[in-house]
Amino acid sequence: MKYQTGDKILLLSSKEEGTVVDIVNDNMVMIEVKGTTFPVYLDQIDFPYFHRFTQQKLVKEKPRQIPGDEIKVDRKKYEVFKTDKGMFLSVLPVYQFDGYDETVKLMKFHLFNDTPHAMRFYFQIWLNNQMDLEIKNEIQPYNHFYLADLIFESLNDNPRFEFTFFLKEPQPKLATSVKKTWKIKPKQMFTQLEELRTKAEATLTYTLFDKFPDKEPEPPAPAEQPNAKKAKPTATIGSGNFASLLSKIQLQPETTLEPKHEVDLHIEALEKNWKGMSNIAILAVQLNAFQRYLDLAISHHQHNLIVIHGVGKGKLKDEIHQILRQTPEVANFVNQYHAKYGYGATEITFK
């Protein structure tokens, strides 16, 4: 390999200098230029030293005045501005040589946030209608996040990507969440990969959404007819995948919630009609309630919060602890024996 991680390189197309941050394969590396990371083929870069040498001049020559030079150039046209272009999914195919030709071995997936909003997101990969991978994390504005690798043969397993995005700082005019599903169509993917090789480009890019959607206006309440019987409210939460359930739950109004110093996450304390719900649906309800009370505790500057999650198999506790590790406002948290809760509660201390 001509290059190694940490080598300084020159991008031939723009003459910008960057750094090699990862080796993808024998023909491609991942580079970083001005804080942006992206893959390039080896013939698109070179070492910068020859370019630096040829650009050096011992004596600066005064540029010859050409008619029109006195007009100032509007350089704003050529500067890169941070805009609100949306959320994108990037696919980087990794090739292998099988003795006759290069074939795609696997595909690397990255999430690109080209918006001014920091977001929490829930991501799932489904293969043959079974969840294969689940990620809950955050993505910062104008940044990217590595999601997963998918073996190329997995295209035969009807892969489906499901995303649910939540604004980390809710905006009054924007929706609370947005849910997107991306399905891979093998025939279309084969065609696009061939076009990619023909154009000598590195990645495929798919738009998940152009702009975070606006909040839908609330419909006016219907006028109540005299002597009309009030219909009993029906439960809206049923079985389903984690992301769709979470998006439905998250859209419920939160104006009735008040901050608490002790939150019970047992499903019977959160949902009356919980019997018959799947395990993943129950977990979705519990995690959603935890996140909402955690945000309330932070916004109300509470010193501490006790979360009762029970013992069980530890799945809920592990998910809660993972969220707490990624929450900067949390000073520390402990799950130790307590006379009242045993080992079924975690005490959180905020900064």
GROMACS .gro file of C-alpha atoms in nm:
model
  351
    1MET     CA    1   0.000   0.000   0.000
    2LYS     CA    2   0.142   0.335  -0.109
    3TYR     CA    3  -0.024   0.525   0.176
    4GLN     CA    4  -0.056   0.465   0.548
    5THR     CA    5  -0.289   0.606   0.812
    6GLY     CA    6  -0.170   0.953   0.910
    7ASP     CA    7  -0.002   1.035   0.574
    8LYS     CA    8  -0.053   1.384   0.438
    9ILE     CA    9  -0.205   1.382   0.088
   10LEU     CA   10  -0.309   1.622  -0.187
   11LEU     CA   11  -0.654   1.594  -0.349
   12LEU     CA   12  -0.573   1.630  -0.719
   13SER     CA   13  -0.913   1.765  -0.822
   14SER     CA   14  -0.912   2.066  -0.585
   15LYS     CA   15  -0.543   2.085  -0.478
   16GLU     CA   16  -0.656   2.070  -0.114
   17GLU     CA   17  -0.439   1.895   0.142
   18GLY     CA   18  -0.574   1.634   0.382
   19THR     CA   19  -0.484   1.330   0.590
   20VAL     CA   20  -0.537   0.956   0.541
   21VAL     CA   21  -0.757   0.836   0.829
   22ASP     CA   22  -0.838   0.479   0.720
   23ILE     CA   23  -0.741   0.216   0.460
   24VAL     CA   24  -1.054   0.086   0.284
   25ASN     CA   25  -0.891  -0.162   0.043
   26ASP     CA   26  -0.601  -0.187  -0.204
   27ASN     CA   27  -0.755   0.076  -0.431
   28MET     CA   28  -0.925   0.316  -0.189
   29VAL     CA   29  -0.856   0.511   0.130
   30MET     CA   30  -1.064   0.731   0.361
   31ILE     CA   31  -0.930   1.087   0.389
   32GLU     CA   32  -1.014   1.395   0.596
   33VAL     CA   33  -1.007   1.741   0.436
   34LYS     CA   34  -1.101   2.047   0.642
   35GLY     CA   35  -1.295   1.837   0.895
   36THR     CA   36  -1.488   1.635   0.634
   37THR     CA   37  -1.418   1.263   0.591
   38PHE     CA   38  -1.487   1.082   0.263
   39PRO     CA   39  -1.343   0.793   0.054
   40VAL     CA   40  -1.130   0.839  -0.259
   41TYR     CA   41  -0.950   0.616  -0.506
   42LEU     CA   42  -0.569   0.616  -0.497
   43ASP     CA   43  -0.541   0.776  -0.843
   44GLN     CA   44  -0.733   1.079  -0.711
   45ILE     CA   45  -0.467   1.173  -0.455
   46ASP     CA   46  -0.089   1.220  -0.432
   47PHE     CA   47   0.169   1.323  -0.176
   48PRO     CA   48   0.171   1.704  -0.140
   49TYR     CA   49   0.546   1.765  -0.133
   50PHE     CA   50   0.607   1.795  -0.509
   51HIS     CA   51   0.311   2.031  -0.541
   52ARG     CA   52   0.444   2.248  -0.258
   53PHE     CA   53   0.788   2.266  -0.418
   54THR     CA   54   0.657   2.369  -0.760
   55GLN     CA   55   0.441   2.640  -0.603
   56GLN     CA   56   0.735   2.807  -0.425
   57LYS     CA   57   0.890   3.114  -0.589
   58LEU     CA   58   1.198   3.298  -0.470
   59VAL     CA   59   1.076   3.635  -0.598
   60LYS     CA   60   0.717   3.744  -0.606
   61GLU     CA   61   0.632   3.881  -0.945
   62LYS     CA   62   0.392   4.170  -0.964
   63PRO     CA   63   0.088   4.048  -1.154
   64ARG     CA   64   0.037   4.208  -1.490
   65GLN     CA   65  -0.273   4.429  -1.496
   66ILE     CA   66  -0.536   4.294  -1.728
   67PRO     CA   67  -0.847   4.492  -1.822
   68GLY     CA   68  -1.123   4.382  -1.589
   69ASP     CA   69  -0.889   4.294  -1.300
   70GLU     CA   70  -1.008   4.599  -1.111
   71ILE     CA   71  -1.348   4.432  -1.072
   72LYS     CA   72  -1.369   4.253  -0.742
   73VAL     CA   73  -1.456   3.886  -0.763
   74ASP     CA   74  -1.757   3.772  -0.562
   75ARG     CA   75  -1.587   3.485  -0.382
   76LYS     CA   76  -1.904   3.394  -0.196
   77LYS     CA   77  -2.001   3.187  -0.499
   78TYR     CA   78  -1.706   2.958  -0.444
   79GLU     CA   79  -1.717   2.926  -0.067
   80VAL     CA   80  -1.881   2.630   0.104
   81PHE     CA   81  -2.160   2.738   0.337
   82LYS     CA   82  -2.336   2.532   0.597
   83THR     CA   83  -2.686   2.490   0.462
   84ASP     CA   84  -2.994   2.286   0.542
   85LYS     CA   85  -2.983   2.020   0.270
   86GLY     CA   86  -3.125   1.732   0.471
   87MET     CA   87  -3.029   1.388   0.593
   88PHE     CA   88  -2.848   1.144   0.365
   89LEU     CA   89  -2.748   0.778   0.361
   90SER     CA   90  -2.411   0.706   0.198
   91VAL     CA   91  -2.313   0.364   0.064
   92LEU     CA   92  -1.945   0.280   0.007
   93PRO     CA   93  -1.892  -0.049  -0.181
   94VAL     CA   94  -1.577  -0.244  -0.087
   95TYR     CA   95  -1.440  -0.456  -0.372
   96GLN     CA   96  -1.241  -0.780  -0.381
   97PHE     CA   97  -1.050  -0.939  -0.670
   98ASP     CA   98  -1.173  -1.291  -0.744
   99GLY     CA   99  -0.906  -1.375  -1.004
  100TYR     CA  100  -1.096  -1.244  -1.304
  101ASP     CA  101  -1.270  -0.926  -1.199
  102GLU     CA  102  -1.343  -0.703  -0.904
  103THR     CA  103  -1.665  -0.785  -0.724
  104VAL     CA  104  -1.840  -0.612  -0.435
  105LYS     CA  105  -1.759  -0.785  -0.106
  106LEU     CA  106  -1.956  -0.566   0.133
  107MET     CA  107  -2.110  -0.221   0.163
  108LYS     CA  108  -2.031   0.037   0.432
  109PHE     CA  109  -2.317   0.266   0.538
  110HIS     CA  110  -2.275   0.615   0.681
  111LEU     CA  111  -2.538   0.868   0.792
  112PHE     CA  112  -2.476   1.232   0.689
  113ASN     CA  113  -2.652   1.516   0.873
  114ASP     CA  114  -2.641   1.822   0.647
  115THR     CA  115  -2.878   2.023   0.869
  116PRO     CA  116  -2.820   2.277   1.150
  117HIS     CA  117  -2.994   2.047   1.402
  118ALA     CA  118  -2.842   1.796   1.644
  119MET     CA  119  -3.060   1.486   1.648
  120ARG     CA  120  -3.115   1.166   1.839
  121PHE     CA  121  -3.187   0.875   1.610
  122TYR     CA  122  -3.299   0.513   1.628
  123PHE     CA  123  -3.176   0.288   1.349
  124GLN     CA  124  -3.262  -0.071   1.264
  125ILE     CA  125  -3.159  -0.317   0.994
  126TRP     CA  126  -3.421  -0.581   0.911
  127LEU     CA  127  -3.328  -0.896   0.715
  128ASN     CA  128  -3.604  -1.139   0.613
  129ASN     CA  129  -3.845  -0.941   0.835
  130GLN     CA  130  -3.628  -1.000   1.143
  131MET     CA  131  -3.434  -0.725   1.318
  132ASP     CA  132  -3.062  -0.783   1.264
  133LEU     CA  133  -2.916  -0.464   1.416
  134GLU     CA  134  -3.036  -0.175   1.634
  135ILE     CA  135  -2.854   0.151   1.711
  136LYS     CA  136  -2.962   0.440   1.934
  137ASN     CA  137  -2.730   0.740   1.924
  138GLU     CA  138  -2.689   1.106   1.832
  139ILE     CA  139  -2.560   1.284   1.522
  140GLN     CA  140  -2.433   1.641   1.531
  141PRO     CA  141  -2.504   1.912   1.270
  142TYR     CA  142  -2.297   1.887   0.948
  143ASN     CA  143  -2.144   1.560   1.063
  144HIS     CA  144  -2.149   1.193   0.970
  145PHE     CA  145  -2.202   0.872   1.167
  146TYR     CA  146  -2.086   0.521   1.074
  147LEU     CA  147  -2.384   0.284   1.086
  148ALA     CA  148  -2.287  -0.067   0.976
  149ASP     CA  149  -2.138  -0.300   0.716
  150LEU     CA  150  -2.368  -0.518   0.510
  151ILE     CA  151  -2.236  -0.826   0.329
  152PHE     CA  152  -2.324  -0.804  -0.038
  153GLU     CA  153  -2.501  -1.141  -0.036
  154SER     CA  154  -2.745  -0.993   0.218
  155LEU     CA  155  -2.921  -0.821  -0.071
  156ASN     CA  156  -3.107  -1.151  -0.116
  157ASP     CA  157  -3.254  -1.117   0.237
  158ASN     CA  158  -3.485  -0.820   0.153
  159PRO     CA  159  -3.285  -0.570   0.366
  160ARG     CA  160  -3.480  -0.279   0.511
  161PHE     CA  161  -3.338   0.021   0.700
  162GLU     CA  162  -3.566   0.203   0.943
  163PHE     CA  163  -3.484   0.543   1.091
  164THR     CA  164  -3.659   0.759   1.348
  165PHE     CA  165  -3.508   1.104   1.408
  166PHE     CA  166  -3.578   1.331   1.707
  167LEU     CA  167  -3.457   1.688   1.748
  168LYS     CA  168  -3.223   1.705   2.047
  169GLU     CA  169  -3.349   2.059   2.112
  170PRO     CA  170  -3.719   2.069   2.015
  171GLN     CA  171  -3.823   2.358   1.792
  172PRO     CA  172  -4.173   2.509   1.831
  173LYS     CA  173  -4.239   2.511   1.455
  174LEU     CA  174  -4.088   2.171   1.373
  175ALA     CA  175  -4.227   1.822   1.420
  176THR     CA  176  -4.121   1.620   1.723
  177SER     CA  177  -3.993   1.332   1.511
  178VAL     CA  178  -3.967   1.201   1.158
  179LYS     CA  179  -3.964   0.835   1.053
  180LYS     CA  180  -3.809   0.708   0.729
  181THR     CA  181  -3.779   0.361   0.578
  182TRP     CA  182  -3.525   0.274   0.306
  183LYS     CA  183  -3.552  -0.056   0.122
  184ILE     CA  184  -3.273  -0.199  -0.093
  185LYS     CA  185  -3.387  -0.322  -0.434
  186PRO     CA  186  -3.119  -0.566  -0.558
  187LYS     CA  187  -3.173  -0.507  -0.931
  188GLN     CA  188  -3.160  -0.130  -0.888
  189MET     CA  189  -2.854  -0.158  -0.662
  190PHE     CA  190  -2.665  -0.367  -0.923
  191THR     CA  191  -2.735  -0.104  -1.191
  192GLN     CA  192  -2.624   0.183  -0.967
  193LEU     CA  193  -2.302   0.005  -0.869
  194GLU     CA  194  -2.215  -0.050  -1.237
  195GLU     CA  195  -2.278   0.318  -1.307
  196LEU     CA  196  -2.059   0.402  -1.009
  197ARG     CA  197  -1.767   0.203  -1.154
  198THR     CA  198  -1.818   0.357  -1.498
  199LYS     CA  199  -1.805   0.709  -1.354
  200ALA     CA  200  -1.506   0.617  -1.129
  201GLU     CA  201  -1.692   0.751  -0.825
  202ALA     CA  202  -1.668   0.610  -0.474
  203THR     CA  203  -2.009   0.625  -0.307
  204LEU     CA  204  -2.383   0.613  -0.365
  205THR     CA  205  -2.594   0.871  -0.185
  206TYR     CA  206  -2.963   0.850  -0.096
  207THR     CA  207  -3.175   1.130   0.048
  208LEU     CA  208  -3.373   1.035   0.360
  209PHE     CA  209  -3.536   1.378   0.389
  210ASP     CA  210  -3.463   1.722   0.244
  211LYS     CA  211  -3.564   1.920   0.552
  212PHE     CA  212  -3.691   1.833   0.897
  213PRO     CA  213  -4.071   1.856   0.861
  214ASP     CA  214  -4.281   2.130   1.010
  215LYS     CA  215  -4.521   2.058   1.291
  216GLU     CA  216  -4.866   1.967   1.166
  217PRO     CA  217  -5.139   2.207   1.282
  218GLU     CA  218  -5.375   2.061   1.536
  219PRO     CA  219  -5.723   2.003   1.393
  220PRO     CA  220  -6.001   2.209   1.553
  221ALA     CA  221  -6.198   2.027   1.820
  222PRO     CA  222  -6.543   1.927   1.693
  223ALA     CA  223  -6.839   2.097   1.854
  224GLU     CA  224  -7.000   1.876   2.114
  225GLN     CA  225  -7.357   1.787   2.033
  226PRO     CA  226  -7.606   1.809   2.319
  227ASN     CA  227  -7.695   1.474   2.477
  228ALA     CA  228  -7.425   1.305   2.269
  229LYS     CA  229  -7.257   1.005   2.425
  230LYS     CA  230  -6.881   1.039   2.464
  231ALA     CA  231  -6.690   0.763   2.292
  232LYS     CA  232  -6.446   0.574   2.503
  233PRO     CA  233  -6.083   0.635   2.400
  234THR     CA  234  -5.924   0.341   2.224
  235ALA     CA  235  -5.567   0.227   2.274
  236THR     CA  236  -5.339   0.333   1.989
  237ILE     CA  237  -5.036   0.130   2.087
  238GLY     CA  238  -5.017  -0.221   1.947
  239SER     CA  239  -4.748  -0.465   1.841
  240GLY     CA  240  -4.496  -0.355   1.578
  241ASN     CA  241  -4.135  -0.275   1.529
  242PHE     CA  242  -3.944  -0.057   1.773
  243ALA     CA  243  -3.897   0.248   1.549
  244SER     CA  244  -4.262   0.281   1.440
  245LEU     CA  245  -4.386   0.235   1.796
  246LEU     CA  246  -4.141   0.488   1.929
  247SER     CA  247  -4.241   0.744   1.668
  248LYS     CA  248  -4.610   0.706   1.760
  249ILE     CA  249  -4.538   0.733   2.130
  250GLN     CA  250  -4.304   1.030   2.091
  251LEU     CA  251  -4.569   1.228   1.905
  252GLN     CA  252  -4.801   1.227   2.205
  253PRO     CA  253  -4.822   1.568   2.377
  254GLU     CA  254  -4.598   1.611   2.678
  255THR     CA  255  -4.765   1.912   2.834
  256THR     CA  256  -4.921   1.700   3.112
  257LEU     CA  257  -4.588   1.560   3.229
  258GLU     CA  258  -4.432   1.703   3.542
  259PRO     CA  259  -4.076   1.642   3.661
  260LYS     CA  260  -4.031   1.365   3.917
  261HIS     CA  261  -3.750   1.262   4.149
  262GLU     CA  262  -3.856   0.897   4.127
  263VAL     CA  263  -3.982   0.734   3.805
  264ASP     CA  264  -4.129   0.383   3.795
  265LEU     CA  265  -4.071   0.224   3.452
  266HIS     CA  266  -4.263  -0.098   3.513
  267ILE     CA  267  -4.496  -0.132   3.215
  268GLU     CA  268  -4.809  -0.160   3.430
  269ALA     CA  269  -4.727   0.186   3.574
  270LEU     CA  270  -4.697   0.340   3.226
  271GLU     CA  271  -4.957   0.173   3.007
  272LYS     CA  272  -5.299   0.045   3.114
  273ASN     CA  273  -5.354  -0.174   2.807
  274TRP     CA  274  -5.014  -0.339   2.813
  275LYS     CA  275  -5.128  -0.701   2.809
  276GLY     CA  276  -5.069  -0.858   2.470
  277MET     CA  277  -4.791  -0.613   2.378
  278SER     CA  278  -4.471  -0.765   2.243
  279ASN     CA  279  -4.146  -0.738   2.441
  280ILE     CA  280  -4.001  -0.488   2.196
  281ALA     CA  281  -4.316  -0.274   2.220
  282ILE     CA  282  -4.295  -0.275   2.599
  283LEU     CA  283  -3.928  -0.175   2.583
  284ALA     CA  284  -4.016   0.110   2.346
  285VAL     CA  285  -4.275   0.248   2.590
  286GLN     CA  286  -4.035   0.221   2.884
  287LEU     CA  287  -3.740   0.386   2.706
  288ASN     CA  288  -3.959   0.666   2.575
  289ALA     CA  289  -4.090   0.740   2.925
  290PHE     CA  290  -3.737   0.733   3.065
  291GLN     CA  291  -3.607   0.975   2.800
  292ARG     CA  292  -3.891   1.221   2.859
  293TYR     CA  293  -3.845   1.227   3.237
  294LEU     CA  294  -3.468   1.251   3.196
  295ASP     CA  295  -3.510   1.557   2.972
  296LEU     CA  296  -3.753   1.710   3.223
  297ALA     CA  297  -3.509   1.654   3.510
  298ILE     CA  298  -3.230   1.823   3.313
  299SER     CA  299  -3.444   2.119   3.204
  300HIS     CA  300  -3.564   2.172   3.564
  301HIS     CA  301  -3.208   2.150   3.700
  302GLN     CA  302  -3.278   1.860   3.933
  303HIS     CA  303  -2.989   1.740   4.143
  304ASN     CA  304  -3.075   1.372   4.112
  305LEU     CA  305  -3.328   1.123   3.973
  306ILE     CA  306  -3.410   0.764   4.071
  307VAL     CA  307  -3.525   0.534   3.790
  308ILE     CA  308  -3.696   0.207   3.887
  309HIS     CA  309  -3.633  -0.043   3.608
  310GLY     CA  310  -3.656  -0.374   3.793
  311VAL     CA  311  -3.414  -0.664   3.764
  312GLY     CA  312  -3.547  -0.906   3.502
  313LYS     CA  313  -3.300  -0.993   3.225
  314GLY     CA  314  -3.133  -0.652   3.249
  315LYS     CA  315  -3.221  -0.533   2.895
  316LEU     CA  316  -3.400  -0.216   3.012
  317LYS     CA  317  -3.124  -0.137   3.263
  318ASP     CA  318  -2.853  -0.179   2.997
  319GLU     CA  319  -3.036   0.050   2.753
  320ILE     CA  320  -3.085   0.316   3.023
  321HIS     CA  321  -2.719   0.304   3.124
  322GLN     CA  322  -2.614   0.338   2.760
  323ILE     CA  323  -2.826   0.653   2.722
  324LEU     CA  324  -2.685   0.796   3.046
  325ARG     CA  325  -2.327   0.743   2.925
  326GLN     CA  326  -2.406   0.956   2.621
  327THR     CA  327  -2.583   1.235   2.812
  328PRO     CA  328  -2.333   1.514   2.896
  329GLU     CA  329  -2.552   1.659   3.174
  330VAL     CA  330  -2.515   1.340   3.381
  331ALA     CA  331  -2.238   1.356   3.642
  332ASN     CA  332  -2.262   0.989   3.747
  333PHE     CA  333  -2.508   0.706   3.805
  334VAL     CA  334  -2.504   0.394   4.024
  335ASN     CA  335  -2.701   0.069   4.035
  336GLN     CA  336  -2.631  -0.073   4.378
  337TYR     CA  337  -2.833  -0.247   4.647
  338HIS     CA  338  -3.098  -0.027   4.804
  339ALA     CA  339  -3.321  -0.117   5.100
  340LYS     CA  340  -3.631  -0.005   4.909
  341TYR     CA  341  -3.554  -0.113   4.550
  342GLY     CA  342  -3.298  -0.390   4.589
  343TYR     CA  343  -3.092  -0.392   4.267
  344GLY     CA  344  -3.389  -0.278   4.058
  345ALA     CA  345  -3.318   0.098   4.046
  346THR     CA  346  -3.048   0.337   3.921
  347GLU     CA  347  -2.975   0.667   4.094
  348ILE     CA  348  -2.865   0.949   3.862
  349THR     CA  349  -2.674   1.259   3.974
  350PHE     CA  350  -2.665   1.561   3.743
  351LYS     CA  351  -2.391   1.820   3.702
   0.00000   0.00000   0.00000
